[in-house]
mmCIF file of C-alpha atoms in Angstrom:
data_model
loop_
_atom_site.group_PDB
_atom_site.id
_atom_site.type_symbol
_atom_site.label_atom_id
_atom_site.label_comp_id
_atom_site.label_asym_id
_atom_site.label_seq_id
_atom_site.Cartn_x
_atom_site.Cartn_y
_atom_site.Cartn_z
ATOM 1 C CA UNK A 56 0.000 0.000 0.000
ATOM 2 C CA UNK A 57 1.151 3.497 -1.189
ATOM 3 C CA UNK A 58 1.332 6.148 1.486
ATOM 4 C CA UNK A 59 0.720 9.170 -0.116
ATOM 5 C CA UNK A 60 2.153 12.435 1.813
ATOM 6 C CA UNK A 61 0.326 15.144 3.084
ATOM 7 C CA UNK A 62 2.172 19.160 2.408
ATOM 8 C CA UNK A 63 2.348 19.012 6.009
ATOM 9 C CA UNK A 64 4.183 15.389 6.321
ATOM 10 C CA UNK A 65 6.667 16.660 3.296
ATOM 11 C CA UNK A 66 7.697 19.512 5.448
ATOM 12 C CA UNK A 67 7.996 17.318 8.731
ATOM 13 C CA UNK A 68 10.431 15.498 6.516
ATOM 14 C CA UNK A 69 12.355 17.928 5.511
ATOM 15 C CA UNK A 70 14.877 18.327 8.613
ATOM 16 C CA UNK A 71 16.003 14.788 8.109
ATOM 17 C CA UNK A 72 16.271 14.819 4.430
ATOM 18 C CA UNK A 73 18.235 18.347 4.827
ATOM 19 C CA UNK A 74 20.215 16.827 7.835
ATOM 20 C CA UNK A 75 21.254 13.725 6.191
ATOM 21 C CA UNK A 76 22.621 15.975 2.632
ATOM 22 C CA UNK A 77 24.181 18.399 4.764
ATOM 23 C CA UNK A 78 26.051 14.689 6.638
ATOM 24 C CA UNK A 79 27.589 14.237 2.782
ATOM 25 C CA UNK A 80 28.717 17.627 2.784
ATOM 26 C CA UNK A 81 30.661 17.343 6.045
ATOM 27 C CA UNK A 82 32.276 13.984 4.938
ATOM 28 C CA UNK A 83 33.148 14.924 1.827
ATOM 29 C CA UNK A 84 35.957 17.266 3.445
ATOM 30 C CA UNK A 85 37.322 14.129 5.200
ATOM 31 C CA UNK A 86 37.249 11.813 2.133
ATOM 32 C CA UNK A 87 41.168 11.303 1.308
ATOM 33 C CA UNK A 88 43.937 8.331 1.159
ATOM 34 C CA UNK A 89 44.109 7.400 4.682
ATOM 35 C CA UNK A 90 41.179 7.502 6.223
ATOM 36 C CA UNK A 91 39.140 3.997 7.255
ATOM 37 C CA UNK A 92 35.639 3.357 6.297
ATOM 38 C CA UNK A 93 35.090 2.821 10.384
ATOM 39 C CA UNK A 94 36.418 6.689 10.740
ATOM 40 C CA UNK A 95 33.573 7.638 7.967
ATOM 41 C CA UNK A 96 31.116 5.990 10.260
ATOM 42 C CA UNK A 97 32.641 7.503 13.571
ATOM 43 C CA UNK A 98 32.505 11.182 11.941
ATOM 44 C CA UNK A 99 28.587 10.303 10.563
ATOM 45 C CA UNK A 100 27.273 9.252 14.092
ATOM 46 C CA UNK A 101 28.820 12.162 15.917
ATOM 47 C CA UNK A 102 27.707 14.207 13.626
ATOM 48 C CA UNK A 103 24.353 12.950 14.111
ATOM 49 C CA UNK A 104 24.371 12.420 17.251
ATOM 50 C CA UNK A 105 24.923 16.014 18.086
ATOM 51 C CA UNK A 106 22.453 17.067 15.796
ATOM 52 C CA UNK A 107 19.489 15.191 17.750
ATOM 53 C CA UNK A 108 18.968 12.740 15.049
ATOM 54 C CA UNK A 109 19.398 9.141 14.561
ATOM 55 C CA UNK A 110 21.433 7.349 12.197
ATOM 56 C CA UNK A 111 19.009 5.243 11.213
ATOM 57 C CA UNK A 112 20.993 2.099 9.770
ATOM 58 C CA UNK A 113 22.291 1.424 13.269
ATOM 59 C CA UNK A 114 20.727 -1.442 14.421
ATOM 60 C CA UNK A 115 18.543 -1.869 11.338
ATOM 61 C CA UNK A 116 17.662 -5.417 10.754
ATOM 62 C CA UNK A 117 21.229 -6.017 12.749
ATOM 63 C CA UNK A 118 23.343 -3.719 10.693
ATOM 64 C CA UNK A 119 25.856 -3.012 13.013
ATOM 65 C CA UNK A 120 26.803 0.787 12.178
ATOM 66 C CA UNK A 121 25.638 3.992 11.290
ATOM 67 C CA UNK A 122 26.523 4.515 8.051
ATOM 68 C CA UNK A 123 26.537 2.264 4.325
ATOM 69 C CA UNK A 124 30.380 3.003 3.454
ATOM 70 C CA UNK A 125 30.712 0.782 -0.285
ATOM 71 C CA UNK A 126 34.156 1.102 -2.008
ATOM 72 C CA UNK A 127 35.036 0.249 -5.580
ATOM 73 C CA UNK A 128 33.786 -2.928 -6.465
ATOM 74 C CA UNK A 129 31.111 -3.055 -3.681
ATOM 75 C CA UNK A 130 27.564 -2.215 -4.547
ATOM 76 C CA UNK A 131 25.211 -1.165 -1.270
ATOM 77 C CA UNK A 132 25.576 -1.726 1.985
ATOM 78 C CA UNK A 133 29.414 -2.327 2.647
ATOM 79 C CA UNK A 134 29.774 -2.177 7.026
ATOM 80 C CA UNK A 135 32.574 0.252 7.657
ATOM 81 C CA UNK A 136 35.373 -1.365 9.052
ATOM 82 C CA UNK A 137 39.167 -0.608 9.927
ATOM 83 C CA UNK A 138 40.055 -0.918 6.026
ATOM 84 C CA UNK A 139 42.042 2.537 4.874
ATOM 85 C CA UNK A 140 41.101 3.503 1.942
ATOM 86 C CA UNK A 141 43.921 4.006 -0.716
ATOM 87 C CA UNK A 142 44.320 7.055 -3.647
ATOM 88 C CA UNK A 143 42.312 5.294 -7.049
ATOM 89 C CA UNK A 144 39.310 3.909 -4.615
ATOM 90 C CA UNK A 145 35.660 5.101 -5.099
ATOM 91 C CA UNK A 146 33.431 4.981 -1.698
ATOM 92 C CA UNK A 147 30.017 5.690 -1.699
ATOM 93 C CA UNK A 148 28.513 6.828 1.553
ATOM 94 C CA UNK A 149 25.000 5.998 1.653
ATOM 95 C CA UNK A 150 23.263 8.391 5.110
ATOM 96 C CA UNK A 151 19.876 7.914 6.391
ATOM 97 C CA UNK A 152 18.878 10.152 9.226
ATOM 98 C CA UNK A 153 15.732 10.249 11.312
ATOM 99 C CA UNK A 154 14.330 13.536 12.837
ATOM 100 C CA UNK A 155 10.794 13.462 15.196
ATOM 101 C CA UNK A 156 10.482 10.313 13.340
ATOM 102 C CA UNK A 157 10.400 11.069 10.285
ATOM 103 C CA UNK A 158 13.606 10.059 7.704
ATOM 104 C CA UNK A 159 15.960 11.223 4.815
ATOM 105 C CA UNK A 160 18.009 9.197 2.725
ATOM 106 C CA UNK A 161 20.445 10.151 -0.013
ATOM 107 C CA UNK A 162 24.417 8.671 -0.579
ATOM 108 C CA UNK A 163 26.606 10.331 -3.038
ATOM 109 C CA UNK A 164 30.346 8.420 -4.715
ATOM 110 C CA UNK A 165 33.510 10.265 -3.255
ATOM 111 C CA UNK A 166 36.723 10.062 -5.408
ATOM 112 C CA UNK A 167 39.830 8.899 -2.605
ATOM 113 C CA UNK A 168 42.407 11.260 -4.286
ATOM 114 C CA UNK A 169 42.690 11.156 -8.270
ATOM 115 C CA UNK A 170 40.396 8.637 -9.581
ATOM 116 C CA UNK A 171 41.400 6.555 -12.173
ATOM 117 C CA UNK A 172 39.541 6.316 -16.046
ATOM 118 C CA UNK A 173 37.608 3.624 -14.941
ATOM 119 C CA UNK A 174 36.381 4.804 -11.980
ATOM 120 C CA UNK A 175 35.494 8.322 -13.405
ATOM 121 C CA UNK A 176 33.458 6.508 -16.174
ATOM 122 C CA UNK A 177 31.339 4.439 -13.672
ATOM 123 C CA UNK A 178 30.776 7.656 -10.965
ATOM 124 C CA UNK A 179 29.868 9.892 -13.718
ATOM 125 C CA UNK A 180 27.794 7.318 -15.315
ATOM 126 C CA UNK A 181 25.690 7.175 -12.276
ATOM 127 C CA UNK A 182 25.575 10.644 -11.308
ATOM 128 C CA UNK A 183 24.138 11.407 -14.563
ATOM 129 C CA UNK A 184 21.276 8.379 -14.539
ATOM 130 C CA UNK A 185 20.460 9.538 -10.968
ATOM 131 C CA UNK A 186 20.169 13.314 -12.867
ATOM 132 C CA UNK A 187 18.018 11.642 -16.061
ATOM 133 C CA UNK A 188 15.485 9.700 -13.503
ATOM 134 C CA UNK A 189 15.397 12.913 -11.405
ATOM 135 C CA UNK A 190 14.404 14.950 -14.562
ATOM 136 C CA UNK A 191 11.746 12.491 -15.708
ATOM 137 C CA UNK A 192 9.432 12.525 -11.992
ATOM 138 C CA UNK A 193 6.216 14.600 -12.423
ATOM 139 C CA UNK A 194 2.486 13.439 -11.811
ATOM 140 C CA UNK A 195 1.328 11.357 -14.919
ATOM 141 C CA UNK A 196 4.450 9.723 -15.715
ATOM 142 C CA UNK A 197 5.022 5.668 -14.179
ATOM 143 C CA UNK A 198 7.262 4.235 -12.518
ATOM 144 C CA UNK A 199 8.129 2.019 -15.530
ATOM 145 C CA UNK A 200 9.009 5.581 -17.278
ATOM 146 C CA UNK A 201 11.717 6.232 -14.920
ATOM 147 C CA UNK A 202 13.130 3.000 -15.010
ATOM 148 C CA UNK A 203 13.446 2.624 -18.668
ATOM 149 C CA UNK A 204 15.318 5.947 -19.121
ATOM 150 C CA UNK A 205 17.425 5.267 -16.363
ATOM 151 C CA UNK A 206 18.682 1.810 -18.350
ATOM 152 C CA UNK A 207 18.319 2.910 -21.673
ATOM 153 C CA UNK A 208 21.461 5.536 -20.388
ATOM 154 C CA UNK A 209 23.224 3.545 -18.538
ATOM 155 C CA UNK A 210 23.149 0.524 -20.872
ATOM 156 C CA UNK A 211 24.114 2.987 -23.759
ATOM 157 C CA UNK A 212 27.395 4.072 -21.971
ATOM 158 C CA UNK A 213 28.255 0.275 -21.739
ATOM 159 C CA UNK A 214 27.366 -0.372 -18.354
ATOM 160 C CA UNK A 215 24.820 -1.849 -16.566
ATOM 161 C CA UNK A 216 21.740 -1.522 -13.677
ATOM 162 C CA UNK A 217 21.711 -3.400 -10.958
ATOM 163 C CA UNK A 218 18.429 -5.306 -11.151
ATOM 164 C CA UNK A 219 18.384 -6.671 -7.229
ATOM 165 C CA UNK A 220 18.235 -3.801 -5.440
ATOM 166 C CA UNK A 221 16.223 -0.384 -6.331
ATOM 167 C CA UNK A 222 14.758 2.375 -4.964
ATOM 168 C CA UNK A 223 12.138 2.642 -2.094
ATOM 169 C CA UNK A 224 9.459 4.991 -0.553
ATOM 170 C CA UNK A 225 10.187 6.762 2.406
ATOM 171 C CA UNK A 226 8.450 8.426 5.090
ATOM 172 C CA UNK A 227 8.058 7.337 9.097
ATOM 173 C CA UNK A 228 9.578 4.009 7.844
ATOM 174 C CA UNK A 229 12.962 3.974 6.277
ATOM 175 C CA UNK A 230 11.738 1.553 3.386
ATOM 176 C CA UNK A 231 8.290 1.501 2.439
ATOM 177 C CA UNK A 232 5.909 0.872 -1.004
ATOM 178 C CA UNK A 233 6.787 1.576 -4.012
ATOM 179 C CA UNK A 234 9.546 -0.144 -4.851
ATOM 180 C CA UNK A 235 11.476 2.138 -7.341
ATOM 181 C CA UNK A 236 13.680 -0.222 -10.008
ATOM 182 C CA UNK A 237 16.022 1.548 -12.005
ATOM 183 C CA UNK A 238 15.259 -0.434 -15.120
ATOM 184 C CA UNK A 239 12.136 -1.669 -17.189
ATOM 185 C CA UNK A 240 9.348 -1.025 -19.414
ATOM 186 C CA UNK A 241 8.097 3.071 -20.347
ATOM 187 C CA UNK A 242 4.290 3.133 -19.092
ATOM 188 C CA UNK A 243 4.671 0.353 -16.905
ATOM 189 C CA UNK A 244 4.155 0.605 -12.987
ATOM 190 C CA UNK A 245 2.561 2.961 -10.526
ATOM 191 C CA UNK A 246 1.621 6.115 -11.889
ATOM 192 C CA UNK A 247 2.673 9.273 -9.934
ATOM 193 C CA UNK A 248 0.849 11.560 -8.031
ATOM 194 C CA UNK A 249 1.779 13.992 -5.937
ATOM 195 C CA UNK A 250 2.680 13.451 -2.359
ATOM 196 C CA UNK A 251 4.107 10.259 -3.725
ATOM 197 C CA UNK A 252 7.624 10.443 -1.567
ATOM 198 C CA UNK A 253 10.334 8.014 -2.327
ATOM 199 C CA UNK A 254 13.840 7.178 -3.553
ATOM 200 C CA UNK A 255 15.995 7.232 -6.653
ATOM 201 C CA UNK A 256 19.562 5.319 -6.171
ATOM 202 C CA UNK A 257 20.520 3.866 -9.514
ATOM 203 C CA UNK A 258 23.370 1.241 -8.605
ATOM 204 C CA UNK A 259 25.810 1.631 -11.731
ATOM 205 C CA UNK A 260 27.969 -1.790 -12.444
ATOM 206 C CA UNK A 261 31.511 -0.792 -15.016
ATOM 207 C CA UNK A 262 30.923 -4.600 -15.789
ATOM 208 C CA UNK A 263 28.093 -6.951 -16.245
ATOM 209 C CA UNK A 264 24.787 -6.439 -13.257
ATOM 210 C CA UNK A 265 25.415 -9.979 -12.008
ATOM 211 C CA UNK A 266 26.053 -9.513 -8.180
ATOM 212 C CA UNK A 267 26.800 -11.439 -4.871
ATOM 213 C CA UNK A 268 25.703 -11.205 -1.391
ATOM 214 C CA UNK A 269 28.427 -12.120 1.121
ATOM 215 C CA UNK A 270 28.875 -14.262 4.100
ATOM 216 C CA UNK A 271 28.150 -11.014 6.512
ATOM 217 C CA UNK A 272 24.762 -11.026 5.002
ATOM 218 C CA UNK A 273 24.714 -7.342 4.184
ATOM 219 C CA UNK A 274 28.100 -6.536 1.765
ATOM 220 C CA UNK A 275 26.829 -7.253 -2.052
ATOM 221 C CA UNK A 276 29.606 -7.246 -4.731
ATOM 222 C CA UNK A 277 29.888 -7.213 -8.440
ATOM 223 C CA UNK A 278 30.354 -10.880 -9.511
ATOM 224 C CA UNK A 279 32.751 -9.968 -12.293
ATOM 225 C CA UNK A 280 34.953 -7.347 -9.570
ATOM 226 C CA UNK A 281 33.971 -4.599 -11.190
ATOM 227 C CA UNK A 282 33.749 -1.157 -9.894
ATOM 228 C CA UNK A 283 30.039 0.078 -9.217
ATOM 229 C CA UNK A 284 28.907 3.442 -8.220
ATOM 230 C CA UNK A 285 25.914 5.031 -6.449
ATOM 231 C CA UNK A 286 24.139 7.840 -6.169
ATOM 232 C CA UNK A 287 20.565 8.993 -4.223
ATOM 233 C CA UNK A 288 18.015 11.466 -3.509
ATOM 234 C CA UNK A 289 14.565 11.263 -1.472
ATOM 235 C CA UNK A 290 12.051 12.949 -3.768
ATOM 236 C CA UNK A 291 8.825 14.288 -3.273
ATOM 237 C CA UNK A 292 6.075 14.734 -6.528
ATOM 238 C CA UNK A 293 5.102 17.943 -6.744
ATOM 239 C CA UNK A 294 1.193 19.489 -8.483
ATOM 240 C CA UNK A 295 4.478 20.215 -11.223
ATOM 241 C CA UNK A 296 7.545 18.416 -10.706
ATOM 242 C CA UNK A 297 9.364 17.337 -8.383
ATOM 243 C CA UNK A 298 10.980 18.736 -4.845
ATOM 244 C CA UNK A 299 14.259 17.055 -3.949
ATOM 245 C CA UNK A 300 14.303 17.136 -0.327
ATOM 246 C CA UNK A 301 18.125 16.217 0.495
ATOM 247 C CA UNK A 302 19.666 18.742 -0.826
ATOM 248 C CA UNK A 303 22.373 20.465 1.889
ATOM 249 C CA UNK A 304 21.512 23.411 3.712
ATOM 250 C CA UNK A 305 23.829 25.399 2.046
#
């Protein structure tokens, strides 16, 4: 069932989606060779912390930290550890705060020094389908709309969507209906409306979009070791358009 927002519940959101953008902003000043993926973690829960929210992967389902921290050839939901990441790697840092209950989630792909060619292709890639399924959300459209021209781009700069894991609505739970894939059929799926709040993350595989879960039951990985990239907003439909809601304070 589709939880449609009300104006009022949008703007209850917004402190948490602005909270959580404005988290990015502060980490990417501390992104360089050297640092661990446990000291990204350590920097997002203070900083949360202090701002009277809640990280809200902490605990979630038994993840065991407060941030997503997924480098190079990791997909989603890599658990920060004491692993230093090196000049060349990618890391996305995937942020979900919760404010009087309500949450915002958005994760953005941080270059570790100079990235390579390969790495540039695959960040870039996915910045821009994030941009092109951003562009497409207004009331009318489907689901299936935003999908297809997410893939047909992606597929066209030789890489490839990640089928397993998509987007989500958002609200007083941290995942909730629709599901939001990233690939698929023009005028299939739920139509929008407005006060329809949810997620676009396209997951953006250099190689093939065969993935693997691993033993910790969270960490998925490209099958073929390629590098994969990540970027996400939480949207609200407007009466026009849309209103992305984690974008940074200033």
């Amino acid at each position: 069932m589709v939880n449609i927002k009300t104006p009022a519940d949008i703007e209850a959101m917004r402190p948490a989606c602005r909270h959580a953008a404005d988290t990015l902003v502060m980490i990417e000043a501390h992104i360089r060779p050297g640092i661990s993926t446990d000291d990204i973690n350590d920097l997002v829960h203070d900083f949360t912390i202090k701002a009277g929210a809640i990280p809200a992967p902490l605990n979630y389902h038994g993840f065991p930290k407060s941030v997503c921290t997924s480098v190079n050839h990791v997909v989603c939901h890599g658990i920060p550890t004491n692993k230093v990441l090196k000049d060349g790697d990618i890391v996305n840092v995937d942020v979900t705060s919760i404010i009087d209950g309500w949450h915002g989630d958005t994760s953005k792909t941080f270059y570790v020094g100079e990235p390579s060619i390969k790495a540039r292709k695959v960040t870039e890639v996915a910045r821009k389908a994030l941009e092109i399924g951003i562009a497409m959300v207004r009331p009318g459209i489907t689901l299936g709309d935003i999908g297809h021209a997410i893939q047909l781009y992606v597929e066209s700069e030789k890489c490839s969507v990640v089928r397993e894991y998509c987007g989500h609505g958002i609200g007083r739970n941290f995942h909730e209906e629709p599901q939001v894939l990233h690939f698929g059929n023009a005028g299939s799926g739920l139509r929008l409306q407005p006060g329809l709040v949810f997620t676009i993350e396209p997951m953006v595989n250099l190689g093939k979009k065969s993935i693997k879960l691993l033993g910790d039951g969270w960490t998925v990985v490209t099958r073929d070791k390629s590098l994969s990239a990540q970027f996400e907003h939480t949207l609200a439909v407007t009466e026009t358009g849309v209103d992305i809601l984690t974008l940074p304070s200033t």
